[in-house]
Structures are given as structure tokens and as C-alpha cells.
Short mmCIF file of C-alpha atoms in Angstrom, two decimals:
data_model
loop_
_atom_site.label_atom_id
_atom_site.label_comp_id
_atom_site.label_asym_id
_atom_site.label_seq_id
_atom_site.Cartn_x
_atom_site.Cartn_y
_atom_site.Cartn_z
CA UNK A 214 72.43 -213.99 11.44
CA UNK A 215 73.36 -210.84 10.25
CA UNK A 216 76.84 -210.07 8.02
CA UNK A 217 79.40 -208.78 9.93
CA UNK A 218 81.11 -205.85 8.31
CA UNK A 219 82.92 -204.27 10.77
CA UNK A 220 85.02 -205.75 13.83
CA UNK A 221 86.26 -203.12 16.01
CA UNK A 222 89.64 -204.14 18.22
CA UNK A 223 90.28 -202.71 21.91
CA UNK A 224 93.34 -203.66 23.90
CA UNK A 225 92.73 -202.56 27.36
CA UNK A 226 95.12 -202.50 30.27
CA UNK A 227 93.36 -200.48 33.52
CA UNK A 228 94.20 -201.09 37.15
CA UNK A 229 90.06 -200.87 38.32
CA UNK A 230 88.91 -197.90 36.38
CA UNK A 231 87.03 -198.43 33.54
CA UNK A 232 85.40 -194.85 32.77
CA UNK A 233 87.80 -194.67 29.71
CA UNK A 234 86.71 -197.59 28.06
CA UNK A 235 83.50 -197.20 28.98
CA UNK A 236 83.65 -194.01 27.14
CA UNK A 237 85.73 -195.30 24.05
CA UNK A 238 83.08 -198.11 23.59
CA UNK A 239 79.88 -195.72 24.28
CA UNK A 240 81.20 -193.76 21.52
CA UNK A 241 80.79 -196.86 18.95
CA UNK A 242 77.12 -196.91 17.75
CA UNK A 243 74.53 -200.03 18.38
CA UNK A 244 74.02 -201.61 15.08
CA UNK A 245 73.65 -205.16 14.20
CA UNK A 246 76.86 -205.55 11.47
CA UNK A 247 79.27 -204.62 13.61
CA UNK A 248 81.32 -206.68 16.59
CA UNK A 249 82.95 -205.13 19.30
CA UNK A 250 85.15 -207.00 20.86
CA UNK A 251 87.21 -205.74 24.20
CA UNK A 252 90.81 -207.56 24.86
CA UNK A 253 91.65 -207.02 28.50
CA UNK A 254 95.21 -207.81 29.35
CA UNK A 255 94.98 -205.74 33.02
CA UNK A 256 96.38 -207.73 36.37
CA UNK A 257 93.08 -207.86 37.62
CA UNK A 258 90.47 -208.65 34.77
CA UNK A 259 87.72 -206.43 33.85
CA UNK A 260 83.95 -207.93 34.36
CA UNK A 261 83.07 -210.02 31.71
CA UNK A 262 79.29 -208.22 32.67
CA UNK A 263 80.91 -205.21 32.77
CA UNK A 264 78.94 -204.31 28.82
CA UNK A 265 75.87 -206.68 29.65
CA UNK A 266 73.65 -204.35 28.15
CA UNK A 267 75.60 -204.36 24.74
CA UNK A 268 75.07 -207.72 23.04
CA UNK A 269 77.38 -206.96 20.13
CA UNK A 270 80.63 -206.39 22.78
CA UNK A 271 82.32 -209.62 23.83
CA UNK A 272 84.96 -209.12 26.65
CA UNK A 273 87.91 -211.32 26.06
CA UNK A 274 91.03 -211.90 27.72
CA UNK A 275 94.84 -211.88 27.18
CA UNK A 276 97.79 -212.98 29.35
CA UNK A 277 99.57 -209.60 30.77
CA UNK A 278 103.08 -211.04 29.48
CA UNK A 279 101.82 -210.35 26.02
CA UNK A 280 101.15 -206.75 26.23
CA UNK A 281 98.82 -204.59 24.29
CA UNK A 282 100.03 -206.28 20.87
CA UNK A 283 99.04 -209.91 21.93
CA UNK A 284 95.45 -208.10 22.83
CA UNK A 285 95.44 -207.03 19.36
CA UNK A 286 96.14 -210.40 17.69
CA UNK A 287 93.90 -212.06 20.25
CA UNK A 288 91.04 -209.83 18.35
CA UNK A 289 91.87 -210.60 15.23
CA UNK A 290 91.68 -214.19 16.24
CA UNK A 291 88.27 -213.96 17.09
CA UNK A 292 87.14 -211.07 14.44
CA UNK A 293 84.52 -211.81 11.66
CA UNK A 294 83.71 -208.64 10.16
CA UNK A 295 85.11 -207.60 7.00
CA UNK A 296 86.89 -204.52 8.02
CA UNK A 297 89.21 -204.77 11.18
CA UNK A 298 89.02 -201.08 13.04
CA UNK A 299 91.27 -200.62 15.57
CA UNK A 300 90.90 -197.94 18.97
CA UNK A 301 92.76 -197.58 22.31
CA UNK A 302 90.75 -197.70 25.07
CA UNK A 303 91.12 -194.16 26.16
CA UNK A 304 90.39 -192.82 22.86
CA UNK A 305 86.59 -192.35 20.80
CA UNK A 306 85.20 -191.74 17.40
CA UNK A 307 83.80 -188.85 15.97
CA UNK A 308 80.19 -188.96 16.32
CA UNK A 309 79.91 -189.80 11.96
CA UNK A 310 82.70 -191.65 11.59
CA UNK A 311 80.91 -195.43 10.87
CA UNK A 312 78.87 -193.25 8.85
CA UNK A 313 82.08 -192.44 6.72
CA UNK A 314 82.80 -195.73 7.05
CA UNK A 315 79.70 -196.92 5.20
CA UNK A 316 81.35 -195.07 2.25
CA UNK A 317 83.96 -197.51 1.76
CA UNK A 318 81.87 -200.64 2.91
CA UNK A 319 82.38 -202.58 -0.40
CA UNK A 320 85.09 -201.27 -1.34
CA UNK A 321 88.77 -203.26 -3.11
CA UNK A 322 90.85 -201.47 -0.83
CA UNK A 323 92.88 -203.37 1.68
CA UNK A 324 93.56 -200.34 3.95
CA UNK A 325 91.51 -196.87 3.90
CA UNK A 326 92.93 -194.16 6.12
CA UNK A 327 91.02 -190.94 7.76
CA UNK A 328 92.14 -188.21 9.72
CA UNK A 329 91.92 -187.87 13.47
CA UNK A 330 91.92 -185.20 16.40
CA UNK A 331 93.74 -185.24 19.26
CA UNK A 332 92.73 -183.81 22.87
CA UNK A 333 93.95 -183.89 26.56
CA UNK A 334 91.70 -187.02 28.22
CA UNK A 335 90.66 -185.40 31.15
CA UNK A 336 90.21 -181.71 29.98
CA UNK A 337 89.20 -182.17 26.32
CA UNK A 338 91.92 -179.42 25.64
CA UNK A 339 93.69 -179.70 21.89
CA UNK A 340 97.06 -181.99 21.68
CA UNK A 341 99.42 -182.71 19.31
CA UNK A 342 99.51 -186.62 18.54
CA UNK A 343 97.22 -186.45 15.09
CA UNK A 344 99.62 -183.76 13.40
CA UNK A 345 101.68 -185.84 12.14
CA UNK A 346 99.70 -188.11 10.37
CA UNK A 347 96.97 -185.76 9.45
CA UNK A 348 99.94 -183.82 7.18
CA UNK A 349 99.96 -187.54 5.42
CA UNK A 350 96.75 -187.58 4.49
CA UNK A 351 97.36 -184.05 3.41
CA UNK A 352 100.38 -185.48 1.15
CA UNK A 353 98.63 -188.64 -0.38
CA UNK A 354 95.95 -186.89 -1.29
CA UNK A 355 98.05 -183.87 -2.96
CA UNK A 356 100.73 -185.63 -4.68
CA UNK A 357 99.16 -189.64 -4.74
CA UNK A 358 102.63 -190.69 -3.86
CA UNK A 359 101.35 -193.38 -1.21
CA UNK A 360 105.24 -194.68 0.26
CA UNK A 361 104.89 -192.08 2.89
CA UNK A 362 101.51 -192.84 4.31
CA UNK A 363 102.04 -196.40 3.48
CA UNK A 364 105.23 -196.44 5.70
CA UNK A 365 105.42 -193.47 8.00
CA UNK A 366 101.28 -193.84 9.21
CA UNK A 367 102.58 -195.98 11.93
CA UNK A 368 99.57 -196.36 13.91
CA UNK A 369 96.50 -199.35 13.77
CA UNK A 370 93.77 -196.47 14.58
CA UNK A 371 92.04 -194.09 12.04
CA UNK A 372 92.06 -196.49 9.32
CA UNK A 373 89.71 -199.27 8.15
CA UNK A 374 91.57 -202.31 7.73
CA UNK A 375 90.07 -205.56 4.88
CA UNK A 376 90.22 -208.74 7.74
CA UNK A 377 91.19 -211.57 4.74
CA UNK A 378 94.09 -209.27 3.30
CA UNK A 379 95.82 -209.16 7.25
CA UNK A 380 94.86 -212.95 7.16
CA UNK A 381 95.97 -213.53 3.99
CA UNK A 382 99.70 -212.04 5.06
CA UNK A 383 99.60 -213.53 7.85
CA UNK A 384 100.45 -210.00 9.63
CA UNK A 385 100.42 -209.55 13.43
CA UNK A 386 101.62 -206.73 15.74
CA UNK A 387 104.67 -207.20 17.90
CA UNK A 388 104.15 -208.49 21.23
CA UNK A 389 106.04 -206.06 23.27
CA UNK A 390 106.15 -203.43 26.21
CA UNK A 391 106.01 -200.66 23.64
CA UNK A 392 105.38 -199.44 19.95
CA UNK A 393 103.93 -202.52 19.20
CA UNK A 394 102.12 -201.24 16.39
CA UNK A 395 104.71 -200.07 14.56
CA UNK A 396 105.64 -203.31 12.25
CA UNK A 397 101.61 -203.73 11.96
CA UNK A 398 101.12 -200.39 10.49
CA UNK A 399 104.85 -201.02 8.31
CA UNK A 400 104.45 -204.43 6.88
CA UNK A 401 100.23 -203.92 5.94
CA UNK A 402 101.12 -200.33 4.55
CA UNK A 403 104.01 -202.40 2.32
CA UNK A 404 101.80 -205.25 1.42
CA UNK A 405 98.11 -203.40 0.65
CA UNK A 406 97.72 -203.43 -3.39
CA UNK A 407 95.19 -200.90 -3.30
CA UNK A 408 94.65 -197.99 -0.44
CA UNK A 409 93.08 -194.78 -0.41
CA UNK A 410 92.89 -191.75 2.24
CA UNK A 411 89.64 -189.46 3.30
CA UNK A 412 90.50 -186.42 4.55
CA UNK A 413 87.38 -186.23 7.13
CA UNK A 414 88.66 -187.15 11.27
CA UNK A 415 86.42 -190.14 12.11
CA UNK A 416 88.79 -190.41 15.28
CA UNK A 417 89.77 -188.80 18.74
CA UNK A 418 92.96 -190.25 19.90
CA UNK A 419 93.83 -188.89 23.31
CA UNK A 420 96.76 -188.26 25.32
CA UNK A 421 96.78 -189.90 28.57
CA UNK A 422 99.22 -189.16 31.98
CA UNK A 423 100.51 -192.46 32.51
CA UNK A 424 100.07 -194.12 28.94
CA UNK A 425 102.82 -196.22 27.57
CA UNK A 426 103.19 -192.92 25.20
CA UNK A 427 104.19 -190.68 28.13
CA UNK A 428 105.63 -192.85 30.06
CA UNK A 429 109.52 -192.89 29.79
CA UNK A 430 111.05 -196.23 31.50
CA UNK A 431 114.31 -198.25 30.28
CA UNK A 432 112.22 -201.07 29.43
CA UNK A 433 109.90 -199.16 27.02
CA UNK A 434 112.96 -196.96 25.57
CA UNK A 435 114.75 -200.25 24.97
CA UNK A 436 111.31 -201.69 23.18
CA UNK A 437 110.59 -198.08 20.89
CA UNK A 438 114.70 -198.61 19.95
CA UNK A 439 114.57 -201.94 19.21
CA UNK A 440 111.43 -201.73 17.09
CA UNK A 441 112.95 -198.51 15.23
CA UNK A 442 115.81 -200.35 13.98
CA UNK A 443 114.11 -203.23 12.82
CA UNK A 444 111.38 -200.72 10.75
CA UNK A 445 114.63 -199.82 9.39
CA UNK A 446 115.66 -202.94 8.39
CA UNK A 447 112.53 -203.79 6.85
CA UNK A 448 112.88 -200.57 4.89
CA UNK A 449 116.06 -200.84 3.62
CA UNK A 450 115.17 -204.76 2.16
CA UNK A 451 112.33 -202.75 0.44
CA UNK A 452 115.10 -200.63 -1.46
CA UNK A 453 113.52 -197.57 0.80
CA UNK A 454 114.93 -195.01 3.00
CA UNK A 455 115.56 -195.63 6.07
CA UNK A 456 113.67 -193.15 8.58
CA UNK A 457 112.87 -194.21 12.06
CA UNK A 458 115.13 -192.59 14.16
CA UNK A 459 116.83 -194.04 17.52
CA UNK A 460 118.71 -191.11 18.79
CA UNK A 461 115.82 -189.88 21.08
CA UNK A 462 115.70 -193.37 22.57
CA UNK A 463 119.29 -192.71 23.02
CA UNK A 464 119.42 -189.42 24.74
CA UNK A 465 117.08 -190.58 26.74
CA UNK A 466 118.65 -193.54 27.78
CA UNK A 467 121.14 -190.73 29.83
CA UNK A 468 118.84 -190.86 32.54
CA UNK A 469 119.16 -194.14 33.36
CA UNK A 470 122.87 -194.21 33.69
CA UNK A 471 125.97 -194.69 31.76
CA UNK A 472 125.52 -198.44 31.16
CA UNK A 473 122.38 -198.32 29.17
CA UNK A 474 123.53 -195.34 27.19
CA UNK A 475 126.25 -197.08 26.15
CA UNK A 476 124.35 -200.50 25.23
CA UNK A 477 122.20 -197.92 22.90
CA UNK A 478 124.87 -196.10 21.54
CA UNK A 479 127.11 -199.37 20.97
CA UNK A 480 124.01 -201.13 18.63
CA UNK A 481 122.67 -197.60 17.13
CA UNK A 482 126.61 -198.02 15.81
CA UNK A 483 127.02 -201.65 15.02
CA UNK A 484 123.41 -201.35 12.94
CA UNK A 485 124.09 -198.40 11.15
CA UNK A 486 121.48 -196.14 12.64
CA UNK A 487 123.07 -193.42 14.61
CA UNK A 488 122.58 -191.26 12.50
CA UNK A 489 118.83 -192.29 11.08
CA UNK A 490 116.08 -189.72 10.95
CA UNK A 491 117.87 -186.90 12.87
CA UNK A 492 116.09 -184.13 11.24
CA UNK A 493 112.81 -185.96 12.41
CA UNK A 494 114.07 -186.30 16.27
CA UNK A 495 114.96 -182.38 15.95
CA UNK A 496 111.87 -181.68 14.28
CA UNK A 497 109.97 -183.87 17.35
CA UNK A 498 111.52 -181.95 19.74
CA UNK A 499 110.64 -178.94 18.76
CA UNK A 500 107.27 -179.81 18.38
CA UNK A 501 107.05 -181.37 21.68
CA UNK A 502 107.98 -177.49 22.88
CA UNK A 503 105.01 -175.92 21.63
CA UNK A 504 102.41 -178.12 23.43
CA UNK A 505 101.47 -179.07 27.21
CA UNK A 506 102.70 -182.41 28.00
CA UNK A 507 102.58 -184.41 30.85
CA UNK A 508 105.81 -185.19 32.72
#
């Protein structure tokens, strides 16, 4: 049996529809080093036959009540390449991008990042959501100061990840509704001894009506605020600045009444973090002004 070098993780949550994976995972070449391996956590499970012809994608499964960050740690469970790549089922890769990956193959690095596009899933139009971390990339790679990408590149996809160093550090993501990522991305940026950035997009990440991203409910605000403050906390115990700011979550929180507002307000105070980050929630909405986004 072949070495496996690369294990690539999808968390997928559809209700019937599976044209978006189907998409994601056509996008990830045949080749005989590299496992595929599809987490479904939907109500009603996907086909296990649903990749038949695909030998090299295994369909597991993943109790609902764990969300899309249990999916993830159920792949890494069951991963046995060398480098752990991460996608979202509605996203693909750039038609070279596991020939950039071949660069790095045996490579020391515990974490290499890349660049990514972003486009509208069902036009193909340009978005916004690789901006921000492209203009990291952009920053490591001008000034080698790594804290920023290391801490601020809060996403699993566009990077190659070494499998022993997240076993080694025993690092998982959060198991919650949303931004479950977020203390992945953190605590592996913090702990990698050696990293390195490629300025090339191996990676389309997509934005989606309906995704947890667009999607504004009390349940996900009150997961993205929670998860914020404890990045924060995290930070600060790393003698960092703290940066993730809560005071979207917070206006936000308006809209579903006085109570909840209040709840947010009352720990943004008690934790220090009202005032966290507010240039980045201005900067974010102004941003957000100069795209199309779905309501």
C-alpha cells in the first residue's frame, strides 16, 4: 500500500442536495497518496455510495449535536496522511493547487499557508471572504513577522497542516454551532515551531446564502461571542494583544430583543472586552458595504 501524504477533511451538513460537495470533491484530483475522507453530520445522512466510483473517498459520519467541528475531529480521527488539508463542502481548489502542494511535501514545517479566492457559489461572481487573509500572506511574507498570520489566519482551509504535530498537541476544533475553527486555527498558529506562507491561491472558498457565515441567529451570535472572548483569553496568557472583537456580536444581538443584548453587553463588561478590536468591527463594516451580500 501506497504512503499516504495528504488527508483532505470535509465536514458536510446538506438537507438532500449534494451538487456542492459533489463539486468540492470533483475538484480534488485522483491520485493514489492522497485520502479523502467526507464527514457528514446532515439530519438525513448522505449515501455512503454516493462517491462509489472514487476509491480514495470514504464517507463517514458524525452525530448532528456535534456540529461541523466534531466532523472535523472525526477526520482527523481517521486521517493517515502526513499533511491534514482542510475544505468546506461548498468550496474547491484551484485546478494546481496539490501541485503546489507537492512543493512542500517533505517539508519541517508544521503549518504552510497559501492564498485563496473567493466567489459567489451560484454565480461564480468575485466576493470578499479571502481579503483578509490574503493581506496576511502579503504581511508575512514582507516583514517575516509571523504573530499575525499565526494568530489572526483564523480559518482550517488554504493551509497544509503536518498530521503528528496536531496529534502531538493534542489540538481539536471546538464543537459548536459556529466559528468553530477559530481556537483550531489560534492554538496550531501558537504552537507550530516552524511555518511558512506561498503567495499562489490553491483555494476557492465560496460564499453561500444560508451558510452558518450568513446566517445571523441568537444561537450562532452567542457561539461567534463566546469563542471571541475566549481567543482573547488565550491571547492575553500568551503576553499578546488582544484582538477579536465582540461588539458586532453585540449590536447584533439588538435584533433579538433587549434581554439578549443585555446578557452580551453585561459579559463583554465583566470580561473586559467591550471595547476589543473596535477599529476591526468598523473596518468590517465598511467592508461589508462595498460588496453584494446575501441577507
Amino acid at each position: 500500500m501506497s504512503t499516504i501524504n495528504y488527508t483532505v477533511i470535509i465536514p458536510n451538513y446538506s438537507k438532500g442536495d449534494t451538487s456542492l460537495l459533489q463539486r468540492a470533491v470533483s475538484s480534488i484530483p485522483i491520485r493514489e497518496d492522497l485520502q479523502v475522507l467526507v464527514v457528514d453530520n446532515s439530519p438525513c445522512r448522505i449515501p455512503e455510495t454516493l462517491f462509489k466510483d472514487r476509491g480514495e473517498v470514504k464517507i463517514l459520519y458524525s452525530d448532528n449535536s456535534r456540529f461541523a467541528g466534531g466532523a472535523r475531529n472525526v477526520g482527523i480521527e481517521h486521517a493517515k496522511g502526513k499533511w491534514l488539508i482542510f475544505m468546506d463542502a461548498d468550496d474547491f481548489f484551484a485546478s494546481n493547487a496539490f501541485d503546489i502542494f507537492e512543493e512542500y511535501i517533505d517539508s519541517e514545517y508544521d503549518i504552510v499557508y497559501f492564498k485563496s479566492n473567493s466567489k459567489y457559489s451560484d454565480t461564480l461572481e468575485d466576493a470578499n471572504r479571502s481579503i483578509g487573509f490574503n493581506s496576511l500572506i502579503d504581511g508575512y511574507l514582507s516583514s517575516k513577522d509571523g504573530m499575525r498570520l499565526r494568530t489572526e489566519f483564523n480559518v482550517p482551509w488554504a493551509k497544509m497542516i503536518n498530521r503528528s504535530f496536531v496529534i502531538k498537541n493534542g489540538i481539536r476544533f471546538d464543537e459548536v454551532p459556529a466559528s468553530n475553527d477559530m481556537m483550531f486555527s489560534l492554538l496550531s498558529g501558537l504552537a507550530a515551531r516552524q511555518i511558512a506562507a506561498d503567495s499562489r491561491e490553491v483555494y476557492c472558498v465560496t460564499v453561500s446564502k444560508g451558510s452558518i457565515t450568513n446566517s445571523v441567529s441568537l444561537r450562532n451570535l452567542e457561539s461567534q461571542f463566546d469563542v471571541n472572548i475566549r481567543i482573547n483569553e488565550v491571547l492575553k496568557k500568551n503576553g499578546l494583544k488582544r484582538n477579536a472583537s465582540v461588539m458586532y456580536f453585540i449590536y447584533q444581538s439588538m435584533s433579538f430583543g433587549v434581554k439578549p443584548f443585555i446578557k452580551f453587553v453585561y459579559k463583554a463588561l465583566i470580561t473586559g472586552n467591550i471595547l476589543v478590536g473596535w477599529k476591526t468591527w468598523l473596518h468590517t463594516l465598511c467592508t461589508k458595504k462595498r460588496y453584494k451580500q446575501y441577507e
